[in-house]
Amino acid sequence: MQLHIVVLSTLMTGFCAAQGVLRPALELTYNAWREAIVHQDAASWQRVTASHRRTEVQNRITSQKLPFPQALFKLPAPPPALKGLTFLEATEKGPTATAAYFGKIDFGVGGTPTQNLLVLAFVSENGEWLYDRADFVNLEALPEVRRELAAGNLKYLKETPEAQPSGKIPLPPLEAPPAKYIAKVYVFSPGREVKVQVNKFSHHRFANSKDAEIVIGGALDGRNEVQYAISKLPGGTDTEALTIRVYLLSQVKDIKPIKAFEYQVLENQPPTAFATGSFNVDAAMIAKLMGKGN
């Protein structure tokens, strides 16, 4: 029994020491990243943001034909401050780390903030922790989890992979050329996972969702390739309806998005597991985008 107590004490001492070193390092990075966003400091943002995230953000902005880095700071709400939140834990795995907080997370958009969960993710590059992303978890529909976290029970964090560091740094994506035509992939996929690839450059994954994502690099003149793979998720029946579409977006006021590509499966019809399709951006479609078509 005494040996067990000594071992437990040693583990707890090591845990507390790790928290004492890791937590301030991560918070220093996050606060520097937040200040860069609030004060629109592009140089500081570049310095404290993970390289793969920098390229991903730049690609997403230029694919919407917005100026970079100016559009980086046009956020609907400022990043939340950590002041006033309850620190839960900081966890490190290889070159990745997370820090979790609980409390009234305030995005500064009005209303009364409620108690929710904020998980910050970081990666280590050249011996320095850099900011990767933030995951906000609204606990309104998870009252038991809210009660557990308020009581200091971290079971939810331990059992949620997205709340833990992965141990692997994503490879930086290729820098995309500025889009000529803005495009979005839309997928309705209840009970299924759908992976879509546009022009072998823009990669998307949708799982049991109804969502749209910007096509990185946009659409091109002439033929555009669309590859998709469909698989059933646990709990799915494989009989649900499914839709995959690519829309082109106009920059002319009041011009509605143009449906350029569609693959649709009706309820109780089997989907094609994998296929390649295409759509063509021709003079008639361009005229419509410019508001000159019929």
PDB file of C-alpha atoms in Angstrom:
ATOM      1  CA  MET A   1       0.000   0.000   0.000  1.00  0.00           C
ATOM      2  CA  GLN A   2       2.799   2.400   0.913  1.00  0.00           C
ATOM      3  CA  LEU A   3       4.493   1.695  -2.449  1.00  0.00           C
ATOM      4  CA  HIS A   4       1.248   2.514  -4.262  1.00  0.00           C
ATOM      5  CA  ILE A   5       1.020   5.800  -2.368  1.00  0.00           C
ATOM      6  CA  VAL A   6       4.608   6.688  -3.307  1.00  0.00           C
ATOM      7  CA  VAL A   7       3.998   5.864  -6.977  1.00  0.00           C
ATOM      8  CA  LEU A   8       0.755   7.877  -7.061  1.00  0.00           C
ATOM      9  CA  SER A   9       2.474  10.795  -5.373  1.00  0.00           C
ATOM     10  CA  THR A  10       5.290  10.693  -7.929  1.00  0.00           C
ATOM     11  CA  LEU A  11       2.811  10.627 -10.820  1.00  0.00           C
ATOM     12  CA  MET A  12       0.837  13.538  -9.405  1.00  0.00           C
ATOM     13  CA  THR A  13       4.032  15.534  -8.857  1.00  0.00           C
ATOM     14  CA  GLY A  14       5.034  14.921 -12.469  1.00  0.00           C
ATOM     15  CA  PHE A  15       1.554  15.887 -13.696  1.00  0.00           C
ATOM     16  CA  CYS A  16       1.538  19.123 -11.720  1.00  0.00           C
ATOM     17  CA  ALA A  17       5.043  19.973 -12.920  1.00  0.00           C
ATOM     18  CA  ALA A  18       3.983  19.398 -16.537  1.00  0.00           C
ATOM     19  CA  GLN A  19       0.934  21.632 -16.049  1.00  0.00           C
ATOM     20  CA  GLY A  20       3.161  24.275 -14.483  1.00  0.00           C
ATOM     21  CA  VAL A  21       5.430  24.377 -17.547  1.00  0.00           C
ATOM     22  CA  LEU A  22       3.033  23.589 -20.386  1.00  0.00           C
ATOM     23  CA  ARG A  23       0.061  25.726 -19.415  1.00  0.00           C
ATOM     24  CA  PRO A  24       1.863  29.097 -19.313  1.00  0.00           C
ATOM     25  CA  ALA A  25       3.667  28.345 -22.589  1.00  0.00           C
ATOM     26  CA  LEU A  26       0.386  27.561 -24.371  1.00  0.00           C
ATOM     27  CA  GLU A  27      -1.424  30.528 -22.863  1.00  0.00           C
ATOM     28  CA  LEU A  28       1.414  32.855 -23.853  1.00  0.00           C
ATOM     29  CA  THR A  29       1.042  31.688 -27.462  1.00  0.00           C
ATOM     30  CA  TYR A  30      -2.754  31.940 -27.486  1.00  0.00           C
ATOM     31  CA  ASN A  31      -2.750  35.408 -25.959  1.00  0.00           C
ATOM     32  CA  ALA A  32      -0.167  36.562 -28.524  1.00  0.00           C
ATOM     33  CA  TRP A  33      -2.301  35.081 -31.332  1.00  0.00           C
ATOM     34  CA  ARG A  34      -5.425  36.745 -29.966  1.00  0.00           C
ATOM     35  CA  GLU A  35      -3.669  40.115 -29.671  1.00  0.00           C
ATOM     36  CA  ALA A  36      -2.479  39.793 -33.274  1.00  0.00           C
ATOM     37  CA  ILE A  37      -6.075  39.264 -34.429  1.00  0.00           C
ATOM     38  CA  VAL A  38      -7.539  42.045 -32.283  1.00  0.00           C
ATOM     39  CA  HIS A  39      -4.863  44.570 -33.334  1.00  0.00           C
ATOM     40  CA  GLN A  40      -4.725  43.353 -36.947  1.00  0.00           C
ATOM     41  CA  ASP A  41      -1.009  42.605 -36.740  1.00  0.00           C
ATOM     42  CA  ALA A  42      -0.261  40.322 -39.695  1.00  0.00           C
ATOM     43  CA  ALA A  43       3.432  39.892 -38.855  1.00  0.00           C
ATOM     44  CA  SER A  44       2.666  38.688 -35.321  1.00  0.00           C
ATOM     45  CA  TRP A  45      -0.079  36.402 -36.612  1.00  0.00           C
ATOM     46  CA  GLN A  46       2.407  34.779 -39.001  1.00  0.00           C
ATOM     47  CA  ARG A  47       4.927  34.347 -36.178  1.00  0.00           C
ATOM     48  CA  VAL A  48       2.624  32.582 -33.672  1.00  0.00           C
ATOM     49  CA  THR A  49       0.425  30.506 -36.017  1.00  0.00           C
ATOM     50  CA  ALA A  50       1.289  26.941 -37.098  1.00  0.00           C
ATOM     51  CA  SER A  51       2.639  26.763 -40.653  1.00  0.00           C
ATOM     52  CA  HIS A  52      -0.045  24.380 -41.948  1.00  0.00           C
ATOM     53  CA  ARG A  53      -2.770  26.597 -40.491  1.00  0.00           C
ATOM     54  CA  ARG A  54      -1.271  29.731 -42.048  1.00  0.00           C
ATOM     55  CA  THR A  55      -1.379  28.199 -45.520  1.00  0.00           C
ATOM     56  CA  GLU A  56      -4.863  26.770 -44.976  1.00  0.00           C
ATOM     57  CA  VAL A  57      -6.239  30.153 -43.901  1.00  0.00           C
ATOM     58  CA  GLN A  58      -4.553  31.949 -46.790  1.00  0.00           C
ATOM     59  CA  ASN A  59      -5.943  29.410 -49.277  1.00  0.00           C
ATOM     60  CA  ARG A  60      -9.455  29.784 -47.894  1.00  0.00           C
ATOM     61  CA  ILE A  61      -9.291  33.583 -48.137  1.00  0.00           C
ATOM     62  CA  THR A  62      -7.839  33.802 -51.652  1.00  0.00           C
ATOM     63  CA  SER A  63     -10.294  31.126 -52.844  1.00  0.00           C
ATOM     64  CA  GLN A  64     -13.054  33.592 -51.991  1.00  0.00           C
ATOM     65  CA  LYS A  65     -11.256  36.302 -53.985  1.00  0.00           C
ATOM     66  CA  LEU A  66     -10.646  38.291 -50.816  1.00  0.00           C
ATOM     67  CA  PRO A  67      -7.414  40.158 -50.040  1.00  0.00           C
ATOM     68  CA  PHE A  68      -4.854  38.424 -47.839  1.00  0.00           C
ATOM     69  CA  PRO A  69      -3.981  39.157 -45.085  1.00  0.00           C
ATOM     70  CA  GLN A  70      -6.529  41.976 -44.758  1.00  0.00           C
ATOM     71  CA  ALA A  71      -9.534  39.609 -44.790  1.00  0.00           C
ATOM     72  CA  LEU A  72      -7.951  37.585 -41.996  1.00  0.00           C
ATOM     73  CA  PHE A  73      -9.093  40.202 -39.509  1.00  0.00           C
ATOM     74  CA  LYS A  74     -12.686  40.532 -40.743  1.00  0.00           C
ATOM     75  CA  LEU A  75     -14.066  38.136 -38.136  1.00  0.00           C
ATOM     76  CA  PRO A  76     -17.707  38.198 -36.993  1.00  0.00           C
ATOM     77  CA  ALA A  77     -16.467  38.177 -33.397  1.00  0.00           C
ATOM     78  CA  PRO A  78     -13.098  38.553 -31.645  1.00  0.00           C
ATOM     79  CA  PRO A  79     -11.434  35.435 -30.215  1.00  0.00           C
ATOM     80  CA  PRO A  80     -12.516  34.920 -26.593  1.00  0.00           C
ATOM     81  CA  ALA A  81     -10.233  35.926 -23.754  1.00  0.00           C
ATOM     82  CA  LEU A  82      -9.146  33.287 -21.234  1.00  0.00           C
ATOM     83  CA  LYS A  83      -9.589  35.629 -18.291  1.00  0.00           C
ATOM     84  CA  GLY A  84     -12.417  34.468 -16.060  1.00  0.00           C
ATOM     85  CA  LEU A  85     -12.466  30.927 -17.459  1.00  0.00           C
ATOM     86  CA  THR A  86     -11.642  27.858 -15.376  1.00  0.00           C
ATOM     87  CA  PHE A  87      -8.521  26.057 -16.569  1.00  0.00           C
ATOM     88  CA  LEU A  88      -9.160  22.315 -16.801  1.00  0.00           C
ATOM     89  CA  GLU A  89      -5.968  20.740 -18.132  1.00  0.00           C
ATOM     90  CA  ALA A  90      -3.068  21.051 -20.568  1.00  0.00           C
ATOM     91  CA  THR A  91      -2.041  17.877 -22.369  1.00  0.00           C
ATOM     92  CA  GLU A  92       1.013  17.192 -24.509  1.00  0.00           C
ATOM     93  CA  LYS A  93       1.568  14.364 -26.997  1.00  0.00           C
ATOM     94  CA  GLY A  94       4.634  14.490 -29.173  1.00  0.00           C
ATOM     95  CA  PRO A  95       4.706  17.788 -31.099  1.00  0.00           C
ATOM     96  CA  THR A  96       1.059  18.595 -30.287  1.00  0.00           C
ATOM     97  CA  ALA A  97      -0.771  19.916 -27.246  1.00  0.00           C
ATOM     98  CA  THR A  98      -4.199  21.038 -26.099  1.00  0.00           C
ATOM     99  CA  ALA A  99      -5.441  23.302 -23.325  1.00  0.00           C
ATOM    100  CA  ALA A 100      -9.045  23.113 -22.128  1.00  0.00           C
ATOM    101  CA  TYR A 101     -11.141  25.775 -20.371  1.00  0.00           C
ATOM    102  CA  PHE A 102     -14.636  25.883 -18.921  1.00  0.00           C
ATOM    103  CA  GLY A 103     -16.824  28.846 -18.172  1.00  0.00           C
ATOM    104  CA  LYS A 104     -18.757  31.752 -19.646  1.00  0.00           C
ATOM    105  CA  ILE A 105     -16.947  32.044 -22.965  1.00  0.00           C
ATOM    106  CA  ASP A 106     -17.606  35.535 -24.308  1.00  0.00           C
ATOM    107  CA  PHE A 107     -17.305  36.203 -28.057  1.00  0.00           C
ATOM    108  CA  GLY A 108     -18.388  39.806 -27.606  1.00  0.00           C
ATOM    109  CA  VAL A 109     -21.515  39.562 -29.752  1.00  0.00           C
ATOM    110  CA  GLY A 110     -24.046  40.466 -27.085  1.00  0.00           C
ATOM    111  CA  GLY A 111     -26.298  38.329 -24.950  1.00  0.00           C
ATOM    112  CA  THR A 112     -25.367  36.567 -21.748  1.00  0.00           C
ATOM    113  CA  PRO A 113     -22.617  33.939 -22.175  1.00  0.00           C
ATOM    114  CA  THR A 114     -23.349  30.533 -20.695  1.00  0.00           C
ATOM    115  CA  GLN A 115     -20.969  27.912 -19.342  1.00  0.00           C
ATOM    116  CA  ASN A 116     -19.364  26.007 -22.183  1.00  0.00           C
ATOM    117  CA  LEU A 117     -16.098  24.351 -23.182  1.00  0.00           C
ATOM    118  CA  LEU A 118     -13.161  25.796 -25.110  1.00  0.00           C
ATOM    119  CA  VAL A 119     -10.318  23.555 -26.301  1.00  0.00           C
ATOM    120  CA  LEU A 120      -7.230  25.186 -27.812  1.00  0.00           C
ATOM    121  CA  ALA A 121      -4.835  23.163 -29.987  1.00  0.00           C
ATOM    122  CA  PHE A 122      -1.149  23.845 -30.588  1.00  0.00           C
ATOM    123  CA  VAL A 123       1.801  22.350 -32.454  1.00  0.00           C
ATOM    124  CA  SER A 124       5.495  22.591 -31.748  1.00  0.00           C
ATOM    125  CA  GLU A 125       7.745  23.921 -34.505  1.00  0.00           C
ATOM    126  CA  ASN A 126      11.458  24.603 -33.983  1.00  0.00           C
ATOM    127  CA  GLY A 127      11.035  24.154 -30.245  1.00  0.00           C
ATOM    128  CA  GLU A 128       8.212  26.706 -29.934  1.00  0.00           C
ATOM    129  CA  TRP A 129       4.502  26.176 -29.347  1.00  0.00           C
ATOM    130  CA  LEU A 130       2.410  27.722 -32.135  1.00  0.00           C
ATOM    131  CA  TYR A 131      -1.363  28.207 -32.267  1.00  0.00           C
ATOM    132  CA  ASP A 132      -3.347  25.788 -34.438  1.00  0.00           C
ATOM    133  CA  ARG A 133      -7.088  26.104 -33.776  1.00  0.00           C
ATOM    134  CA  ALA A 134      -9.859  26.518 -31.188  1.00  0.00           C
ATOM    135  CA  ASP A 135     -12.844  24.210 -30.727  1.00  0.00           C
ATOM    136  CA  PHE A 136     -15.861  25.710 -28.985  1.00  0.00           C
ATOM    137  CA  VAL A 137     -18.264  23.125 -27.556  1.00  0.00           C
ATOM    138  CA  ASN A 138     -21.764  24.367 -26.767  1.00  0.00           C
ATOM    139  CA  LEU A 139     -22.915  22.321 -23.783  1.00  0.00           C
ATOM    140  CA  GLU A 140     -26.568  23.393 -23.940  1.00  0.00           C
ATOM    141  CA  ALA A 141     -27.564  19.939 -25.196  1.00  0.00           C
ATOM    142  CA  LEU A 142     -25.080  18.204 -22.853  1.00  0.00           C
ATOM    143  CA  PRO A 143     -26.240  19.243 -19.362  1.00  0.00           C
ATOM    144  CA  GLU A 144     -24.610  16.229 -17.690  1.00  0.00           C
ATOM    145  CA  VAL A 145     -21.235  17.068 -19.247  1.00  0.00           C
ATOM    146  CA  ARG A 146     -21.676  20.682 -18.114  1.00  0.00           C
ATOM    147  CA  ARG A 147     -22.302  19.498 -14.554  1.00  0.00           C
ATOM    148  CA  GLU A 148     -19.283  17.160 -14.673  1.00  0.00           C
ATOM    149  CA  LEU A 149     -16.913  19.865 -15.907  1.00  0.00           C
ATOM    150  CA  ALA A 150     -18.247  22.344 -13.351  1.00  0.00           C
ATOM    151  CA  ALA A 151     -17.391  19.779 -10.680  1.00  0.00           C
ATOM    152  CA  GLY A 152     -13.887  19.236 -12.085  1.00  0.00           C
ATOM    153  CA  ASN A 153     -14.674  15.844 -13.642  1.00  0.00           C
ATOM    154  CA  LEU A 154     -12.665  15.629 -16.902  1.00  0.00           C
ATOM    155  CA  LYS A 155     -14.224  12.384 -18.168  1.00  0.00           C
ATOM    156  CA  TYR A 156     -15.663  14.089 -21.266  1.00  0.00           C
ATOM    157  CA  LEU A 157     -12.246  15.464 -22.248  1.00  0.00           C
ATOM    158  CA  LYS A 158     -10.573  12.080 -21.821  1.00  0.00           C
ATOM    159  CA  GLU A 159     -13.219  10.295 -23.920  1.00  0.00           C
ATOM    160  CA  THR A 160     -13.370  12.856 -26.747  1.00  0.00           C
ATOM    161  CA  PRO A 161     -10.510  12.403 -29.267  1.00  0.00           C
ATOM    162  CA  GLU A 162     -10.945  15.934 -30.639  1.00  0.00           C
ATOM    163  CA  ALA A 163     -10.223  17.317 -27.161  1.00  0.00           C
ATOM    164  CA  GLN A 164      -6.890  15.500 -26.918  1.00  0.00           C
ATOM    165  CA  PRO A 165      -3.653  16.159 -28.829  1.00  0.00           C
ATOM    166  CA  SER A 166      -3.206  13.819 -31.789  1.00  0.00           C
ATOM    167  CA  GLY A 167       0.576  13.545 -31.652  1.00  0.00           C
ATOM    168  CA  LYS A 168       0.859  14.322 -35.375  1.00  0.00           C
ATOM    169  CA  ILE A 169       1.304  17.660 -37.145  1.00  0.00           C
ATOM    170  CA  PRO A 170      -0.679  17.903 -40.392  1.00  0.00           C
ATOM    171  CA  LEU A 171       1.431  18.433 -43.487  1.00  0.00           C
ATOM    172  CA  PRO A 172       1.152  22.003 -44.810  1.00  0.00           C
ATOM    173  CA  PRO A 173      -1.130  22.102 -47.857  1.00  0.00           C
ATOM    174  CA  LEU A 174       0.109  23.446 -51.157  1.00  0.00           C
ATOM    175  CA  GLU A 175      -0.448  27.137 -51.611  1.00  0.00           C
ATOM    176  CA  ALA A 176      -3.443  27.573 -53.895  1.00  0.00           C
ATOM    177  CA  PRO A 177      -3.506  30.041 -56.777  1.00  0.00           C
ATOM    178  CA  PRO A 178      -6.055  32.861 -56.332  1.00  0.00           C
ATOM    179  CA  ALA A 179      -9.483  31.731 -57.484  1.00  0.00           C
ATOM    180  CA  LYS A 180     -10.821  32.952 -60.805  1.00  0.00           C
ATOM    181  CA  TYR A 181     -14.354  31.755 -60.003  1.00  0.00           C
ATOM    182  CA  ILE A 182     -15.569  31.234 -56.423  1.00  0.00           C
ATOM    183  CA  ALA A 183     -17.026  27.766 -55.865  1.00  0.00           C
ATOM    184  CA  LYS A 184     -18.531  25.815 -52.971  1.00  0.00           C
ATOM    185  CA  VAL A 185     -19.121  22.124 -52.378  1.00  0.00           C
ATOM    186  CA  TYR A 186     -22.470  21.332 -50.762  1.00  0.00           C
ATOM    187  CA  VAL A 187     -23.231  17.896 -49.311  1.00  0.00           C
ATOM    188  CA  PHE A 188     -26.323  16.439 -47.640  1.00  0.00           C
ATOM    189  CA  SER A 189     -25.262  13.092 -46.199  1.00  0.00           C
ATOM    190  CA  PRO A 190     -27.383  11.691 -43.329  1.00  0.00           C
ATOM    191  CA  GLY A 191     -25.927   8.382 -42.129  1.00  0.00           C
ATOM    192  CA  ARG A 192     -22.964   8.545 -44.509  1.00  0.00           C
ATOM    193  CA  GLU A 193     -19.432   9.849 -44.877  1.00  0.00           C
ATOM    194  CA  VAL A 194     -18.750  11.655 -48.152  1.00  0.00           C
ATOM    195  CA  LYS A 195     -15.282  12.624 -49.347  1.00  0.00           C
ATOM    196  CA  VAL A 196     -15.124  15.062 -52.260  1.00  0.00           C
ATOM    197  CA  GLN A 197     -12.134  16.204 -54.262  1.00  0.00           C
ATOM    198  CA  VAL A 198     -12.324  19.043 -56.789  1.00  0.00           C
ATOM    199  CA  ASN A 199      -9.624  19.332 -59.460  1.00  0.00           C
ATOM    200  CA  LYS A 200      -7.401  17.013 -57.385  1.00  0.00           C
ATOM    201  CA  PHE A 201      -6.572  20.033 -55.213  1.00  0.00           C
ATOM    202  CA  SER A 202      -9.496  20.851 -52.933  1.00  0.00           C
ATOM    203  CA  HIS A 203     -10.265  18.060 -50.446  1.00  0.00           C
ATOM    204  CA  HIS A 204     -13.438  17.859 -48.358  1.00  0.00           C
ATOM    205  CA  ARG A 205     -14.948  15.420 -45.864  1.00  0.00           C
ATOM    206  CA  PHE A 206     -18.575  15.472 -44.703  1.00  0.00           C
ATOM    207  CA  ALA A 207     -19.957  13.051 -42.120  1.00  0.00           C
ATOM    208  CA  ASN A 208     -23.682  12.830 -41.372  1.00  0.00           C
ATOM    209  CA  SER A 209     -24.047  16.472 -42.283  1.00  0.00           C
ATOM    210  CA  LYS A 210     -25.709  19.180 -44.307  1.00  0.00           C
ATOM    211  CA  ASP A 211     -22.956  21.643 -44.992  1.00  0.00           C
ATOM    212  CA  ALA A 212     -20.986  23.573 -47.597  1.00  0.00           C
ATOM    213  CA  GLU A 213     -17.275  24.368 -47.897  1.00  0.00           C
ATOM    214  CA  ILE A 214     -15.324  26.714 -50.132  1.00  0.00           C
ATOM    215  CA  VAL A 215     -13.453  25.040 -53.015  1.00  0.00           C
ATOM    216  CA  ILE A 216      -9.773  25.769 -52.535  1.00  0.00           C
ATOM    217  CA  GLY A 217      -8.399  27.316 -55.709  1.00  0.00           C
ATOM    218  CA  GLY A 218     -11.919  27.941 -57.009  1.00  0.00           C
ATOM    219  CA  ALA A 219     -13.299  26.720 -60.313  1.00  0.00           C
ATOM    220  CA  LEU A 220     -11.281  26.849 -63.524  1.00  0.00           C
ATOM    221  CA  ASP A 221     -12.073  27.770 -67.088  1.00  0.00           C
ATOM    222  CA  GLY A 222     -13.155  24.697 -69.027  1.00  0.00           C
ATOM    223  CA  ARG A 223     -13.424  21.227 -67.492  1.00  0.00           C
ATOM    224  CA  ASN A 224     -13.412  20.830 -63.698  1.00  0.00           C
ATOM    225  CA  GLU A 225     -13.132  17.359 -62.167  1.00  0.00           C
ATOM    226  CA  VAL A 226     -15.172  16.198 -59.175  1.00  0.00           C
ATOM    227  CA  GLN A 227     -14.313  12.914 -57.452  1.00  0.00           C
ATOM    228  CA  TYR A 228     -16.382  11.551 -54.593  1.00  0.00           C
ATOM    229  CA  ALA A 229     -16.364   8.519 -52.297  1.00  0.00           C
ATOM    230  CA  ILE A 230     -19.368   7.477 -50.211  1.00  0.00           C
ATOM    231  CA  SER A 231     -19.482   5.086 -47.249  1.00  0.00           C
ATOM    232  CA  LYS A 232     -22.046   4.197 -44.577  1.00  0.00           C
ATOM    233  CA  LEU A 233     -21.454   5.428 -41.047  1.00  0.00           C
ATOM    234  CA  PRO A 234     -22.219   3.382 -37.919  1.00  0.00           C
ATOM    235  CA  GLY A 235     -25.932   3.800 -37.220  1.00  0.00           C
ATOM    236  CA  GLY A 236     -26.714   4.629 -40.830  1.00  0.00           C
ATOM    237  CA  THR A 237     -29.144   2.469 -42.808  1.00  0.00           C
ATOM    238  CA  ASP A 238     -27.607   3.029 -46.265  1.00  0.00           C
ATOM    239  CA  THR A 239     -31.103   3.931 -47.488  1.00  0.00           C
ATOM    240  CA  GLU A 240     -30.951   7.674 -46.812  1.00  0.00           C
ATOM    241  CA  ALA A 241     -31.155  10.265 -49.571  1.00  0.00           C
ATOM    242  CA  LEU A 242     -27.886  11.949 -50.509  1.00  0.00           C
ATOM    243  CA  THR A 243     -26.836  15.045 -52.455  1.00  0.00           C
ATOM    244  CA  ILE A 244     -23.476  16.335 -53.673  1.00  0.00           C
ATOM    245  CA  ARG A 245     -23.375  19.665 -55.495  1.00  0.00           C
ATOM    246  CA  VAL A 246     -20.855  22.244 -56.630  1.00  0.00           C
ATOM    247  CA  TYR A 247     -22.073  25.831 -56.891  1.00  0.00           C
ATOM    248  CA  LEU A 248     -20.388  28.798 -58.550  1.00  0.00           C
ATOM    249  CA  LEU A 249     -20.799  32.079 -56.685  1.00  0.00           C
ATOM    250  CA  SER A 250     -21.103  35.429 -58.409  1.00  0.00           C
ATOM    251  CA  GLN A 251     -19.577  38.644 -57.132  1.00  0.00           C
ATOM    252  CA  VAL A 252     -22.359  40.611 -58.793  1.00  0.00           C
ATOM    253  CA  LYS A 253     -25.118  41.711 -56.432  1.00  0.00           C
ATOM    254  CA  ASP A 254     -28.386  39.741 -56.573  1.00  0.00           C
ATOM    255  CA  ILE A 255     -26.972  37.013 -58.842  1.00  0.00           C
ATOM    256  CA  LYS A 256     -27.855  33.677 -57.260  1.00  0.00           C
ATOM    257  CA  PRO A 257     -25.332  30.805 -57.046  1.00  0.00           C
ATOM    258  CA  ILE A 258     -25.204  28.637 -60.167  1.00  0.00           C
ATOM    259  CA  LYS A 259     -25.464  24.872 -59.740  1.00  0.00           C
ATOM    260  CA  ALA A 260     -22.575  23.548 -61.837  1.00  0.00           C
ATOM    261  CA  PHE A 261     -22.527  19.902 -60.693  1.00  0.00           C
ATOM    262  CA  GLU A 262     -24.929  17.527 -58.958  1.00  0.00           C
ATOM    263  CA  TYR A 263     -24.958  13.906 -57.875  1.00  0.00           C
ATOM    264  CA  GLN A 264     -28.159  12.875 -56.145  1.00  0.00           C
ATOM    265  CA  VAL A 265     -29.424   9.647 -54.601  1.00  0.00           C
ATOM    266  CA  LEU A 266     -33.073   9.265 -53.721  1.00  0.00           C
ATOM    267  CA  GLU A 267     -34.214   7.521 -50.558  1.00  0.00           C
ATOM    268  CA  ASN A 268     -33.875   3.714 -50.723  1.00  0.00           C
ATOM    269  CA  GLN A 269     -31.634   3.916 -53.795  1.00  0.00           C
ATOM    270  CA  PRO A 270     -28.051   2.597 -53.542  1.00  0.00           C
ATOM    271  CA  PRO A 271     -25.317   5.217 -54.020  1.00  0.00           C
ATOM    272  CA  THR A 272     -22.231   4.750 -56.151  1.00  0.00           C
ATOM    273  CA  ALA A 273     -19.363   4.080 -53.746  1.00  0.00           C
ATOM    274  CA  PHE A 274     -16.783   5.947 -55.813  1.00  0.00           C
ATOM    275  CA  ALA A 275     -17.020   7.947 -59.026  1.00  0.00           C
ATOM    276  CA  THR A 276     -15.518  10.805 -61.022  1.00  0.00           C
ATOM    277  CA  GLY A 277     -17.639  13.474 -62.652  1.00  0.00           C
ATOM    278  CA  SER A 278     -17.073  16.930 -64.046  1.00  0.00           C
ATOM    279  CA  PHE A 279     -18.585  20.281 -64.877  1.00  0.00           C
ATOM    280  CA  ASN A 280     -17.627  22.807 -67.509  1.00  0.00           C
ATOM    281  CA  VAL A 281     -17.149  26.538 -66.992  1.00  0.00           C
ATOM    282  CA  ASP A 282     -17.971  27.922 -70.426  1.00  0.00           C
ATOM    283  CA  ALA A 283     -18.854  31.310 -71.891  1.00  0.00           C
ATOM    284  CA  ALA A 284     -22.566  30.953 -71.092  1.00  0.00           C
ATOM    285  CA  MET A 285     -21.900  30.154 -67.425  1.00  0.00           C
ATOM    286  CA  ILE A 286     -19.422  33.014 -67.136  1.00  0.00           C
ATOM    287  CA  ALA A 287     -22.005  35.391 -68.602  1.00  0.00           C
ATOM    288  CA  LYS A 288     -24.514  34.290 -65.946  1.00  0.00           C
ATOM    289  CA  LEU A 289     -21.924  34.867 -63.182  1.00  0.00           C
ATOM    290  CA  MET A 290     -21.340  38.366 -64.554  1.00  0.00           C
ATOM    291  CA  GLY A 291     -25.073  39.064 -64.587  1.00  0.00           C
ATOM    292  CA  LYS A 292     -25.225  39.120 -68.387  1.00  0.00           C
ATOM    293  CA  GLY A 293     -26.884  35.766 -69.022  1.00  0.00           C
ATOM    294  CA  ASN A 294     -30.581  34.973 -69.356  1.00  0.00           C
TER     295      ASN A 294
END
